[in-house]
mmCIF file of C-alpha atoms and ligand atoms in Angstrom:
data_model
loop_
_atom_site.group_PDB
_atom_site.id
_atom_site.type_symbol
_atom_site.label_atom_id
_atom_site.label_comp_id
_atom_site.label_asym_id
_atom_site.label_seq_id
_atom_site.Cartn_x
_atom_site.Cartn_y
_atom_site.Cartn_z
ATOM 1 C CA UNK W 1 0.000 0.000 0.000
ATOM 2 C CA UNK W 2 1.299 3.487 -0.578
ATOM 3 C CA UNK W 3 0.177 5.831 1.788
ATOM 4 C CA UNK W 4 1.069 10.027 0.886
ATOM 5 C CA UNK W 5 0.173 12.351 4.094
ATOM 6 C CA UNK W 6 0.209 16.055 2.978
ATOM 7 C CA UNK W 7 3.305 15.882 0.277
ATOM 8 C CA UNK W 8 5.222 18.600 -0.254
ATOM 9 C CA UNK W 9 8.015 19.996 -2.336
ATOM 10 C CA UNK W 10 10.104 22.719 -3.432
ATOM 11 C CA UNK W 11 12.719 23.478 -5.888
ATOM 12 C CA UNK W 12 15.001 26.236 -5.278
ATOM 13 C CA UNK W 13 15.742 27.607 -9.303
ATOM 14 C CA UNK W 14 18.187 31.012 -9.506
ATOM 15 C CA UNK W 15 16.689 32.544 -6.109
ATOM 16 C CA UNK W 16 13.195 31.143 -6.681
ATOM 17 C CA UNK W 17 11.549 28.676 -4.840
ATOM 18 C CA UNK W 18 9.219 26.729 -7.089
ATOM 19 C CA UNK W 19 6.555 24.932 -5.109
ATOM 20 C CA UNK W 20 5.943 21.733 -6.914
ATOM 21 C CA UNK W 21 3.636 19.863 -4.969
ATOM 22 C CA UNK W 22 1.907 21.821 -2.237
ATOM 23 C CA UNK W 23 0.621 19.586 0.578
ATOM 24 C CA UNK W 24 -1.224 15.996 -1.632
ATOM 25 C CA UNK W 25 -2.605 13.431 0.378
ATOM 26 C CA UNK W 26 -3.859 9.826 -0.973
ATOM 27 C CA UNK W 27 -3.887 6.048 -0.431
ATOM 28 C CA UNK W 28 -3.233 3.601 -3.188
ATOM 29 C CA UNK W 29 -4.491 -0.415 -2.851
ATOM 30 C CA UNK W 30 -2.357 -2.884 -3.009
ATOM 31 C CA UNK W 31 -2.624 -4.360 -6.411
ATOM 32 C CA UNK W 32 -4.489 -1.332 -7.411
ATOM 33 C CA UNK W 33 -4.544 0.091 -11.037
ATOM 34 C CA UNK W 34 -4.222 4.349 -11.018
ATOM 35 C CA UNK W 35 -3.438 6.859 -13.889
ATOM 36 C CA UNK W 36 -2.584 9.478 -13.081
ATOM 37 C CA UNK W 37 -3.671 12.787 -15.188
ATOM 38 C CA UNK W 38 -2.702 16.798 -15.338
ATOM 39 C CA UNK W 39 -1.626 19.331 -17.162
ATOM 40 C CA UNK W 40 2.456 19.811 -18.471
ATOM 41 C CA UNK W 41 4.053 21.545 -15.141
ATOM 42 C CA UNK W 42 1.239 20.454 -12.448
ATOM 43 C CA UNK W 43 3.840 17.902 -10.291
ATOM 44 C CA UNK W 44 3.014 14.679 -11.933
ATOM 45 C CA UNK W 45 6.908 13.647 -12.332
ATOM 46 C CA UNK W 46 7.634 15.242 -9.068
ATOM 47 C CA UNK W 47 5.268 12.801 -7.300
ATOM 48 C CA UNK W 48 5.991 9.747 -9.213
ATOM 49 C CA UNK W 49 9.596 10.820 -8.294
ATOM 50 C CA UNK W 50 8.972 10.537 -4.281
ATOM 51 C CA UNK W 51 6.858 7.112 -5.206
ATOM 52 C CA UNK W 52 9.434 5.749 -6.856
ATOM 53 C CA UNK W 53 12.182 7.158 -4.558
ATOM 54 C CA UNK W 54 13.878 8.821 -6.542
ATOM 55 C CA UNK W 55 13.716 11.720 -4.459
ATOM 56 C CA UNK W 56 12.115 12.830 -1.053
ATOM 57 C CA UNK W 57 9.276 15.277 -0.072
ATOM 58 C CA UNK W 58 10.636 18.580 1.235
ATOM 59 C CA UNK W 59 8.054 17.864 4.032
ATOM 60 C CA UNK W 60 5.193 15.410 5.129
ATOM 61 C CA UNK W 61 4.848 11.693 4.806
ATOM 62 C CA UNK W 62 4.994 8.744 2.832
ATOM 63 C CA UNK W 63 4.477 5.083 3.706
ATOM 64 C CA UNK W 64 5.097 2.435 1.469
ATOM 65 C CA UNK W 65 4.055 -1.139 2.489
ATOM 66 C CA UNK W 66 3.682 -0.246 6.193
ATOM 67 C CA UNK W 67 7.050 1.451 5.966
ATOM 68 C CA UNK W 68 8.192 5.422 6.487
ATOM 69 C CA UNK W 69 9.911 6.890 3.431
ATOM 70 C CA UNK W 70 10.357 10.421 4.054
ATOM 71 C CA UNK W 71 13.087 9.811 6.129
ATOM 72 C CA UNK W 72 15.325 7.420 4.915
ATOM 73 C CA UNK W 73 18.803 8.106 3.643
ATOM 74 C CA UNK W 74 20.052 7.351 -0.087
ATOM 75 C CA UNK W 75 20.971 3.954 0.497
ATOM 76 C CA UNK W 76 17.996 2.495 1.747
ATOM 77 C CA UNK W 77 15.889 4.491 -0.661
ATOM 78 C CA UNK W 78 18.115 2.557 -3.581
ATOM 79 C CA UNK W 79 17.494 -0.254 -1.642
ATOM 80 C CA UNK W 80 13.670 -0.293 -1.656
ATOM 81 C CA UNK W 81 13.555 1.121 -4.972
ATOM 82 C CA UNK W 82 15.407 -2.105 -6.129
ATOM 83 C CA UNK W 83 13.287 -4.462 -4.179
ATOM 84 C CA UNK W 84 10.119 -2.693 -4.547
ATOM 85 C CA UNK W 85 9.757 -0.641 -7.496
ATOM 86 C CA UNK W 86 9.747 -1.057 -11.113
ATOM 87 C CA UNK W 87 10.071 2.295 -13.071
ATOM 88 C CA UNK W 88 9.549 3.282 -16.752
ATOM 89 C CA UNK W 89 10.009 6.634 -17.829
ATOM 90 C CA UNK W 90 8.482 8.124 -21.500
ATOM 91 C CA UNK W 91 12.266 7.862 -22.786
ATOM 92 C CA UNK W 92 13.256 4.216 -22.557
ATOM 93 C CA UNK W 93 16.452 4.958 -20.802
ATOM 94 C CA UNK W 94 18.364 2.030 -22.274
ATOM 95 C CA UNK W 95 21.901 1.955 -22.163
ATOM 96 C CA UNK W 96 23.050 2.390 -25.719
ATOM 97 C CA UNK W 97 26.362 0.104 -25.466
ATOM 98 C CA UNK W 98 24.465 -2.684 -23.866
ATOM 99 C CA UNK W 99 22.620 -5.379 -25.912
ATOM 100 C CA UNK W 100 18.814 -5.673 -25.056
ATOM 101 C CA UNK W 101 19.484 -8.971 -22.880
ATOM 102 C CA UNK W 102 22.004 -6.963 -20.890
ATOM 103 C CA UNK W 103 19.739 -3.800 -20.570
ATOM 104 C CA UNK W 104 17.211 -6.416 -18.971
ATOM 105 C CA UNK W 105 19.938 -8.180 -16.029
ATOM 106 C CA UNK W 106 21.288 -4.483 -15.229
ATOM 107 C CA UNK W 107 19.063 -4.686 -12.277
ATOM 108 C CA UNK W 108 19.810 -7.884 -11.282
ATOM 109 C CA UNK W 109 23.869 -7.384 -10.900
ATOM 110 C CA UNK W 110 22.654 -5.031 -7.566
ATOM 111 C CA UNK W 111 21.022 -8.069 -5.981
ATOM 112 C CA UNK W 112 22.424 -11.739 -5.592
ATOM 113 C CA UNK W 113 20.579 -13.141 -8.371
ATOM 114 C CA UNK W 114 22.172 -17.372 -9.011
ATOM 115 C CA UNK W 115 21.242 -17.121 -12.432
ATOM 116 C CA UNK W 116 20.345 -13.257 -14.151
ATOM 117 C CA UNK W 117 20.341 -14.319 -17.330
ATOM 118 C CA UNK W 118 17.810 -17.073 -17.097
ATOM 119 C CA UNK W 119 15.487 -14.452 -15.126
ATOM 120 C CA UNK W 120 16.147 -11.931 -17.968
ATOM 121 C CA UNK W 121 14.812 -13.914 -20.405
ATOM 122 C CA UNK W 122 11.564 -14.766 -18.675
ATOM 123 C CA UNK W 123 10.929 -10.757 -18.024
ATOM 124 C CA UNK W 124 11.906 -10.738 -21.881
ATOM 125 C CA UNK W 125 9.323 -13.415 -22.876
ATOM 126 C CA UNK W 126 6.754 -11.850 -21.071
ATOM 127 C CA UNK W 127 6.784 -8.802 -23.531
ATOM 128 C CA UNK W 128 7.563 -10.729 -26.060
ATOM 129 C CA UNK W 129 11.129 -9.634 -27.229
ATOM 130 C CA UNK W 130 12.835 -12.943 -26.004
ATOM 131 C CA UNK W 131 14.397 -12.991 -29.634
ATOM 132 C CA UNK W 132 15.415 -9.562 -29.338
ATOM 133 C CA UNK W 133 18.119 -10.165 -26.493
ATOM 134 C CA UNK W 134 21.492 -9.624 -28.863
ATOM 135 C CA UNK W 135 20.503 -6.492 -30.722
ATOM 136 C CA UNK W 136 21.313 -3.030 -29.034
ATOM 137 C CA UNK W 137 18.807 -0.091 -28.453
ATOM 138 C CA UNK W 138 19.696 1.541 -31.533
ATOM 139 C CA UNK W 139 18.815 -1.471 -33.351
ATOM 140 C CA UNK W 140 14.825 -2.042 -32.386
ATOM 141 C CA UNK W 141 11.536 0.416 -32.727
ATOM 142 C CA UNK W 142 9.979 2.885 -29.983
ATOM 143 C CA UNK W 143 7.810 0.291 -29.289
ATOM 144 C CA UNK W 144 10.504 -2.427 -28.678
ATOM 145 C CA UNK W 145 12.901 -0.165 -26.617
ATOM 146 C CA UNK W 146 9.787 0.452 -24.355
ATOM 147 C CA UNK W 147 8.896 -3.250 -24.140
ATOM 148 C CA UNK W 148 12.597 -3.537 -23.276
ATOM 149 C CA UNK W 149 12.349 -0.946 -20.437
ATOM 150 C CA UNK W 150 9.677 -2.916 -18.969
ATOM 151 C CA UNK W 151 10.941 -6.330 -19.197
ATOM 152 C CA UNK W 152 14.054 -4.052 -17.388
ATOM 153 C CA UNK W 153 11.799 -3.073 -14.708
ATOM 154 C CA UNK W 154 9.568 -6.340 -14.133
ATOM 155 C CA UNK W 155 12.582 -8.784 -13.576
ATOM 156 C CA UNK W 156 13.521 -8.130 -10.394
ATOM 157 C CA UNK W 157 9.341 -8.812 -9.624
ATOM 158 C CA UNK W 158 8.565 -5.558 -8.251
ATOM 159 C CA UNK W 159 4.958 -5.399 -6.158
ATOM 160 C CA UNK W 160 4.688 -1.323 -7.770
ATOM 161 C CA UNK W 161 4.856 -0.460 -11.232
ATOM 162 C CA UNK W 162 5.304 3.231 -11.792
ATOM 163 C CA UNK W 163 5.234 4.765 -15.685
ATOM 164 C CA UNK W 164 5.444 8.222 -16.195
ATOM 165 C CA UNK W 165 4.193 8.592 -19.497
ATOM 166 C CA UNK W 166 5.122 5.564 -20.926
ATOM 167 C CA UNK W 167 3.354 6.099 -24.604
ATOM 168 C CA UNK W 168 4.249 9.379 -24.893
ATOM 169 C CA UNK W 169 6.753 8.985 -27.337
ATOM 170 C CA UNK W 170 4.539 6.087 -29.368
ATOM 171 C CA UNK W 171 1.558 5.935 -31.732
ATOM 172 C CA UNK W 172 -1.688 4.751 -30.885
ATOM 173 C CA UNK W 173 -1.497 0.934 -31.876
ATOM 174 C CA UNK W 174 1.981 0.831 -30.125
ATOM 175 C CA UNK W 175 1.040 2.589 -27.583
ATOM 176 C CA UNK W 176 -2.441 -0.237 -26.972
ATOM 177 C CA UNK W 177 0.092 -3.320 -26.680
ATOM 178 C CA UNK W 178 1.891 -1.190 -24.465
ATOM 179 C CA UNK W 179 -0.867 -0.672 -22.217
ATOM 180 C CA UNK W 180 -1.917 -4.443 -22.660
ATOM 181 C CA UNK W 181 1.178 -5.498 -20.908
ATOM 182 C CA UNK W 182 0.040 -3.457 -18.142
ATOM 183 C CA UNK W 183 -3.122 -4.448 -17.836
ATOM 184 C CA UNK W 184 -1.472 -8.228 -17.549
ATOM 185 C CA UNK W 185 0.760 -7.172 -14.913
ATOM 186 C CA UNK W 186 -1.528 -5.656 -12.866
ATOM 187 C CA UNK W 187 -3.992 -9.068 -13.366
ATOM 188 C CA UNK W 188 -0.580 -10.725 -12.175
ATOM 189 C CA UNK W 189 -0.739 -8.756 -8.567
ATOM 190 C CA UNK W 190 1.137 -5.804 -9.890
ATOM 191 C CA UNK W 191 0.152 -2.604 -8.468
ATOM 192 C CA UNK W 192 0.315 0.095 -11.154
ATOM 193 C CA UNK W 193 0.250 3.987 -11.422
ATOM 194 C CA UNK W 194 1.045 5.347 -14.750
ATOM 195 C CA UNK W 195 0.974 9.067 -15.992
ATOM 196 C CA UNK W 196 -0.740 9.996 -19.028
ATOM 197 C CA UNK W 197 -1.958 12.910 -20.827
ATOM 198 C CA UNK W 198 -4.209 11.062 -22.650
ATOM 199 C CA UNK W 199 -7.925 10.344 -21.327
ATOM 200 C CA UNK W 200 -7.923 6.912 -23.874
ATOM 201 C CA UNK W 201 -5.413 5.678 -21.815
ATOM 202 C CA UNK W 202 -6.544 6.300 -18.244
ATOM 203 C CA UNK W 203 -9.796 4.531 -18.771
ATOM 204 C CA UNK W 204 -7.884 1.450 -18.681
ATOM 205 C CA UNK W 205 -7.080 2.380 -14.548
ATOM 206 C CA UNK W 206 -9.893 1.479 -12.585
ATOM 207 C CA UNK W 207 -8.973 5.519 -11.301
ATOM 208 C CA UNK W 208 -8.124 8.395 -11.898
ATOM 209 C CA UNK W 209 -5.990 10.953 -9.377
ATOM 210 C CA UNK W 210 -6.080 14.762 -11.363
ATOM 211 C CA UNK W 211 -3.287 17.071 -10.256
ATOM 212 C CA UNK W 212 -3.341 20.445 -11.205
ATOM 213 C CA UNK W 213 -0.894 22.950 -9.883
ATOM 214 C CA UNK W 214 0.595 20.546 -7.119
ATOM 215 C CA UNK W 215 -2.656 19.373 -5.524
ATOM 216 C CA UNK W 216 -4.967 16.675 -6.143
ATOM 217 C CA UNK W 217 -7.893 18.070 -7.266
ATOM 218 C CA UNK W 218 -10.097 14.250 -8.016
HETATM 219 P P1 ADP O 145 4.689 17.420 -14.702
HETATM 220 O O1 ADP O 145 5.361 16.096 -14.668
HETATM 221 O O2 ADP O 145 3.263 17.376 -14.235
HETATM 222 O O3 ADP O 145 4.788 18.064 -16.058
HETATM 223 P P2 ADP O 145 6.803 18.259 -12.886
HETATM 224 O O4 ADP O 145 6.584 17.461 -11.665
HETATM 225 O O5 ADP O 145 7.888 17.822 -13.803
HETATM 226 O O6 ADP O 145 5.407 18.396 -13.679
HETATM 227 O O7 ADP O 145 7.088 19.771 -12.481
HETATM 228 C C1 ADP O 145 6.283 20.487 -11.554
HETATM 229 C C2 ADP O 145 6.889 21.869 -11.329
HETATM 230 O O8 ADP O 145 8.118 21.753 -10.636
HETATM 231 C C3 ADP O 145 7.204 22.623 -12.606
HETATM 232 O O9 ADP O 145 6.971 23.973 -12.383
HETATM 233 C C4 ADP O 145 8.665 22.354 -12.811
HETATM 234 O O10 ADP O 145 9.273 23.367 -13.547
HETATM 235 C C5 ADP O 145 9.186 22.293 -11.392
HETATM 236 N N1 ADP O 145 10.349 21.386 -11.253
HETATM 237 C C6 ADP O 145 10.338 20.040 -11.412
HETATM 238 N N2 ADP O 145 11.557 19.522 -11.184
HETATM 239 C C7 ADP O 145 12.373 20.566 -10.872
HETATM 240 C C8 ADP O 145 13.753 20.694 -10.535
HETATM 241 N N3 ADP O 145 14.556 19.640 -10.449
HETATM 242 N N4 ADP O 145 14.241 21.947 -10.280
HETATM 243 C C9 ADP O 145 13.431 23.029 -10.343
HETATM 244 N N5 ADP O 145 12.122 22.977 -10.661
HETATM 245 C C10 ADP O 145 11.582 21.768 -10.925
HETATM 246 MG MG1 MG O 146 6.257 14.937 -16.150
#
């Protein structure tokens, strides 16, 4: 369960402090399926950021799976985000020098994994790109690199998917079979929260948070 208790945070920018999320409060089921929706600049990244931890509030609290977040230092935030969390971002974030089945065991070198190869394959076959293992990122389509990102984040068998506008950068039919291996995942236990701009997408989540100028508005 991920539990958000008045959320806040600032960026400091040439002298200015820019309040990016201004006190949001929310639970989120375990197993649950969320988009989240806003306009450009309202502190959708910035929130997926602290649920993902990748970064920390500037003040109140969050609880993931019974735990406090807020105050944890950098290593046990890597830590949990390696155990816990599976993250996809709109730009793939491959590494270019690395073949797709080496993209996919990255994860796995930061945990004691007997055999991450074997275990990269499976996340691979579960998207479908198991044949795509010795080809690099500049080598596949859109589509593929972001089926490759998610095989990436699914192997280590994360209980919370996060995607911050994963079909942003993909057309429409891509972008369904994209959202098809969500829907899967989530049937498999995941829970997910995805961003999107677009209001086809969100009505696969069973709901919908709106943020608009760093509060939850619905
Ligand atoms: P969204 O993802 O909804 O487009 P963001 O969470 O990226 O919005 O940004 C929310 C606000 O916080 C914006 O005004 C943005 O410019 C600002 N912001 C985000 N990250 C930073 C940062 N690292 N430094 C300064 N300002 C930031
Ligand atoms: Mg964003």
């Amino acid at each position: 369960m991920i539990k958000a208790v008045n959320l806040c945070k600032s960026f400091s920018l040439d002298g200015f402090v820019v309040e990016a999320l201004k006190g949001v409060s929310f639970v989120i089921e375990k197993g649950s399926y969320t988009a989240l929706m806003g306009p450009s600049g309202s502190g959708k990244t910035t929130l997926m950021n602290i649920i993902g931890c990748l970064d920390t509030p500037t003040s109140g609290q969050y609880e993931l799976n019974g735990r406090v977040i807020s105050d944890l230092d950098e290593d046990q935030l890597s830590s949990i985000r390696n155990n816990e969390i599976g993250f996809i971002f709109q730009s793939f974030n491959l590494m270019p020098r690395n073949t797709v089945l080496e993209n996919v065991c990255l994860p796995l070198y930061y945990r004691k994994i007997s055999n991450p190869i074997s275990s990269a394959i499976v996340a691979l076959s579960r998207v479908g790109l198991d044949h795509r293992g010795g080809h690099y990122p500049n080598q596949i389509s859109g589509g593929e690199s972001q089926r490759v990102a998610i095989a990436r984040a699914i192997v280590t068998e994360p209980s919370i998917i996060l995607a911050d506008e994963p079909t942003g950068n993909l057309d429409t039919a891509t972008g369904d079979q994209i959202m098809g291996i969500f829907k899967e995942l989530n049937e498999l236990g995941a829970t997910v929260l995805l961003v999107t701009h677009d209001q086809e997408i969100a009505t696969h989540a069973s709901r919908i948070l709106q943020v608009r100028d760093g509060l939850l508005t619905g």
